Short mmCIF file of C-alpha atoms and ligand atoms in Angstrom, two decimals:
data_model
loop_
_atom_site.label_atom_id
_atom_site.label_comp_id
_atom_site.label_asym_id
_atom_site.label_seq_id
_atom_site.Cartn_x
_atom_site.Cartn_y
_atom_site.Cartn_z
CA UNK A 165 0.00 0.00 0.00
CA UNK A 166 1.30 3.49 -0.82
CA UNK A 167 2.30 5.69 2.12
CA UNK A 168 -0.33 8.31 1.24
CA UNK A 169 -3.00 5.57 1.23
CA UNK A 170 -1.91 4.53 4.74
CA UNK A 171 -2.05 8.20 5.78
CA UNK A 172 -5.56 8.54 4.31
CA UNK A 173 -6.82 5.43 6.09
CA UNK A 174 -5.24 6.62 9.33
CA UNK A 175 -6.96 10.00 8.93
CA UNK A 176 -10.32 8.22 8.44
CA UNK A 177 -9.76 6.09 11.56
CA UNK A 178 -8.70 9.18 13.48
CA UNK A 179 -11.85 11.06 12.41
CA UNK A 180 -14.04 8.15 13.56
CA UNK A 181 -12.22 7.92 16.90
CA UNK A 182 -12.54 11.66 17.56
CA UNK A 183 -16.21 11.69 16.61
CA UNK A 184 -17.02 8.98 19.17
CA UNK A 185 -15.43 10.75 22.15
CA UNK A 186 -18.06 11.76 24.71
CA UNK A 187 -18.43 15.57 24.50
CA UNK A 188 -19.39 15.71 28.22
CA UNK A 189 -15.96 14.29 29.09
CA UNK A 190 -14.28 16.96 26.98
CA UNK A 191 -16.44 19.69 28.57
CA UNK A 192 -15.27 18.55 31.99
CA UNK A 193 -11.66 19.13 30.93
CA UNK A 194 -12.46 22.57 29.48
CA UNK A 195 -14.19 23.62 32.73
CA UNK A 196 -11.31 22.24 34.81
CA UNK A 197 -8.75 24.16 32.71
CA UNK A 198 -10.69 27.39 33.23
CA UNK A 199 -11.07 26.82 36.99
CA UNK A 200 -7.50 25.69 37.74
CA UNK A 201 -4.98 28.00 39.36
CA UNK A 202 -2.21 26.29 37.39
CA UNK A 203 -2.09 23.40 34.93
CA UNK A 204 0.41 20.52 34.98
CA UNK A 205 0.75 17.93 32.21
CA UNK A 206 2.34 14.50 32.40
CA UNK A 207 2.75 11.45 30.22
CA UNK A 208 5.43 9.11 28.94
CA UNK A 209 6.97 8.69 25.51
CA UNK A 210 4.88 9.96 22.60
CA UNK A 211 1.85 10.55 24.84
CA UNK A 212 3.96 13.12 26.71
CA UNK A 213 5.06 14.75 23.44
CA UNK A 214 1.39 15.38 22.58
CA UNK A 215 0.69 16.95 25.97
CA UNK A 216 3.77 19.15 25.61
CA UNK A 217 2.02 20.51 22.51
CA UNK A 218 -1.06 21.24 24.61
CA UNK A 219 1.08 22.89 27.31
CA UNK A 220 2.59 25.24 24.73
CA UNK A 221 -0.79 26.26 23.33
CA UNK A 222 -2.22 26.84 26.83
CA UNK A 223 0.79 29.08 27.55
CA UNK A 224 0.03 30.99 24.33
CA UNK A 225 -3.47 31.65 25.71
CA UNK A 226 -2.04 32.99 29.00
CA UNK A 227 -2.44 29.94 31.28
CA UNK A 228 0.26 29.10 33.83
CA UNK A 229 1.26 25.62 32.69
CA UNK A 230 4.04 23.21 33.59
CA UNK A 231 5.37 19.88 32.33
CA UNK A 232 5.92 17.41 35.20
CA UNK A 233 9.59 16.45 35.48
CA UNK A 234 11.07 19.66 34.03
CA UNK A 235 13.61 21.20 36.41
CA UNK A 236 11.68 24.49 36.63
CA UNK A 237 8.33 22.86 37.43
CA UNK A 238 7.10 23.92 40.90
CA UNK A 239 5.17 21.98 43.56
CA UNK A 240 1.68 20.76 42.66
CA UNK A 241 -0.99 22.24 44.98
CA UNK A 242 -4.66 21.39 45.75
CA UNK A 243 -6.04 24.13 43.48
CA UNK A 244 -4.02 22.88 40.48
CA UNK A 245 -5.07 20.62 37.59
CA UNK A 246 -3.02 17.65 36.36
CA UNK A 247 -3.73 16.50 32.80
CA UNK A 248 -2.47 13.00 31.95
CA UNK A 249 -2.42 11.07 28.68
CA UNK A 250 -1.80 7.34 28.71
CA UNK A 251 -3.23 4.92 26.17
CA UNK A 252 -2.82 1.97 28.53
CA UNK A 253 -3.58 3.89 31.71
CA UNK A 254 -1.07 1.54 33.35
CA UNK A 255 2.29 3.32 32.89
CA UNK A 256 3.94 3.03 36.32
CA UNK A 257 5.58 6.49 36.43
CA UNK A 258 2.19 8.08 35.74
CA UNK A 259 0.42 5.99 38.36
CA UNK A 260 3.02 7.26 40.84
CA UNK A 261 2.45 10.87 39.72
CA UNK A 262 -1.34 10.48 39.90
CA UNK A 263 -1.13 8.92 43.38
CA UNK A 264 0.90 11.88 44.64
CA UNK A 265 -1.37 14.46 42.98
CA UNK A 266 -4.40 12.72 44.43
CA UNK A 267 -2.88 12.71 47.96
CA UNK A 268 -2.20 16.46 47.57
CA UNK A 269 -5.83 16.95 46.57
CA UNK A 270 -5.53 18.54 43.12
CA UNK A 271 -7.79 17.65 40.22
CA UNK A 272 -6.65 14.96 37.76
CA UNK A 273 -8.07 14.47 34.27
CA UNK A 274 -6.79 11.52 32.25
CA UNK A 275 -7.06 10.73 28.55
CA UNK A 276 -6.90 6.97 28.00
CA UNK A 277 -8.23 4.07 25.95
CA UNK A 278 -9.28 2.31 29.17
CA UNK A 279 -11.80 4.02 31.49
CA UNK A 280 -11.29 1.21 34.06
CA UNK A 281 -7.49 1.47 34.12
CA UNK A 282 -5.51 2.22 37.27
CA UNK A 283 -4.87 5.77 36.08
CA UNK A 284 -8.54 6.37 35.25
CA UNK A 285 -9.55 5.19 38.72
CA UNK A 286 -7.16 7.69 40.31
CA UNK A 287 -8.59 10.54 38.21
CA UNK A 288 -11.38 13.00 38.94
CA UNK A 289 -12.33 12.88 35.27
CA UNK A 290 -11.57 10.69 32.25
CA UNK A 291 -11.69 11.26 28.51
CA UNK A 292 -12.03 7.86 26.90
CA UNK A 293 -10.32 7.85 23.51
CA UNK A 294 -11.42 4.87 21.42
CA UNK A 295 -8.02 3.95 19.97
CA UNK A 296 -5.44 1.20 20.38
CA UNK A 297 -2.33 0.41 22.37
CA UNK A 298 -0.05 -2.55 21.70
CA UNK A 299 0.71 -2.67 25.43
CA UNK A 300 -2.54 -4.54 26.07
CA UNK A 301 -4.23 -7.34 24.11
CA UNK A 302 -6.53 -6.33 21.26
CA UNK A 303 -10.21 -6.46 22.24
CA UNK A 304 -13.48 -4.70 21.52
CA UNK A 305 -12.25 -1.89 23.76
CA UNK A 306 -8.73 -1.89 22.24
CA UNK A 307 -9.18 -2.17 18.49
CA UNK A 308 -6.09 -2.36 16.32
CA UNK A 309 -6.01 0.04 13.37
CA UNK A 310 -3.60 0.76 10.54
CA UNK A 311 -1.00 2.64 12.61
CA UNK A 312 1.55 0.93 14.88
CA UNK A 313 1.85 1.06 18.68
CA UNK A 314 -0.14 3.77 20.39
CA UNK A 315 0.00 6.12 17.38
CA UNK A 316 -3.76 6.46 16.87
CA UNK A 317 -4.24 7.34 20.54
CA UNK A 318 -1.42 9.87 20.47
CA UNK A 319 -2.68 11.57 17.31
CA UNK A 320 -6.20 11.75 18.76
CA UNK A 321 -4.77 13.41 21.89
CA UNK A 322 -2.94 15.99 19.75
CA UNK A 323 -5.99 16.85 17.64
CA UNK A 324 -8.30 16.93 20.64
CA UNK A 325 -5.84 19.23 22.44
CA UNK A 326 -5.60 21.62 19.49
CA UNK A 327 -9.39 21.65 19.20
CA UNK A 328 -9.73 22.55 22.91
CA UNK A 329 -7.47 25.51 22.21
CA UNK A 330 -9.77 26.74 19.42
CA UNK A 331 -12.70 26.60 21.87
CA UNK A 332 -10.80 28.34 24.69
CA UNK A 333 -9.42 31.05 22.38
CA UNK A 334 -12.90 31.79 20.99
CA UNK A 335 -14.37 31.99 24.50
CA UNK A 336 -11.59 34.33 25.64
CA UNK A 337 -12.01 36.32 22.41
CA UNK A 338 -8.31 35.90 21.72
CA UNK A 339 -7.56 35.93 17.99
CA UNK A 340 -5.09 33.08 17.37
CA UNK A 341 -2.62 35.45 15.67
CA UNK A 342 -2.46 37.48 18.90
CA UNK A 343 -2.00 34.37 21.05
CA UNK A 344 1.19 33.57 19.17
CA UNK A 345 2.76 36.83 20.42
CA UNK A 346 3.67 34.82 23.54
CA UNK A 347 5.53 32.17 21.53
CA UNK A 348 9.21 31.68 22.39
CA UNK A 349 11.41 34.25 20.65
CA UNK A 350 14.75 32.67 21.58
CA UNK A 351 14.39 29.83 19.09
O1 LIG B 494 5.72 6.20 23.40
C1 LIG B 494 4.69 5.58 23.39
C2 LIG B 494 4.28 4.85 22.12
O2 LIG B 494 2.95 4.49 22.09
C3 LIG B 494 5.02 3.62 21.85
O3 LIG B 494 4.43 3.00 20.71
C4 LIG B 494 3.74 5.64 24.55
O4 LIG B 494 3.14 6.91 24.51
C5 LIG B 494 4.49 5.46 25.88
O5 LIG B 494 5.11 4.21 25.89
C6 LIG B 494 3.54 5.60 27.07
O6 LIG B 494 2.52 4.62 27.03
P1 LIG B 494 1.07 4.95 27.51
O7 LIG B 494 1.19 5.53 28.89
O8 LIG B 494 0.33 3.65 27.51
O9 LIG B 494 0.48 5.96 26.53
#
């Protein structure tokens, strides 16, 4: 199969996955972002890369946002929000982070394929992304698509995150060209 045909099929699968996400779960994240004093994001591997993209866009909109594990990231406090992305919901470093955040009392919202995963159970809110991870056996809940590994999940997280930004920017009446004024200028 040609690469562009794979890309087209992946885009179709991605569209179907995004369309079947529960809007109420997304709304809960939007409300939590608006209510939080500060926002922290955490993930592992490619899931983390996607949330770093969200962190940058939230910074563009004026939110105080940190990536867990960076040397300049401060202490998490009860009025803060922790956003996690984990296809499996079983990545041990994230379970550790979620346990600590939960003990502190802050809000945790997780994006995952598995709403009954350890991470989901530690979270105040869950966005179930109907995608696939090779870390767990294929099943009705974990349906293998054309892309390898957790790629479909990760790409859904990225597109969902960018779409949240459109919604938040519109609500705050921030034209996206003005939001980019905050973008790093030492690059
Ligand atoms: O890097 C990843 C990729 O899917 C490997 O194919 C994962 O994002 C990383 O391993 C973390 O896993 P999850 O916490 O299950 O997303």
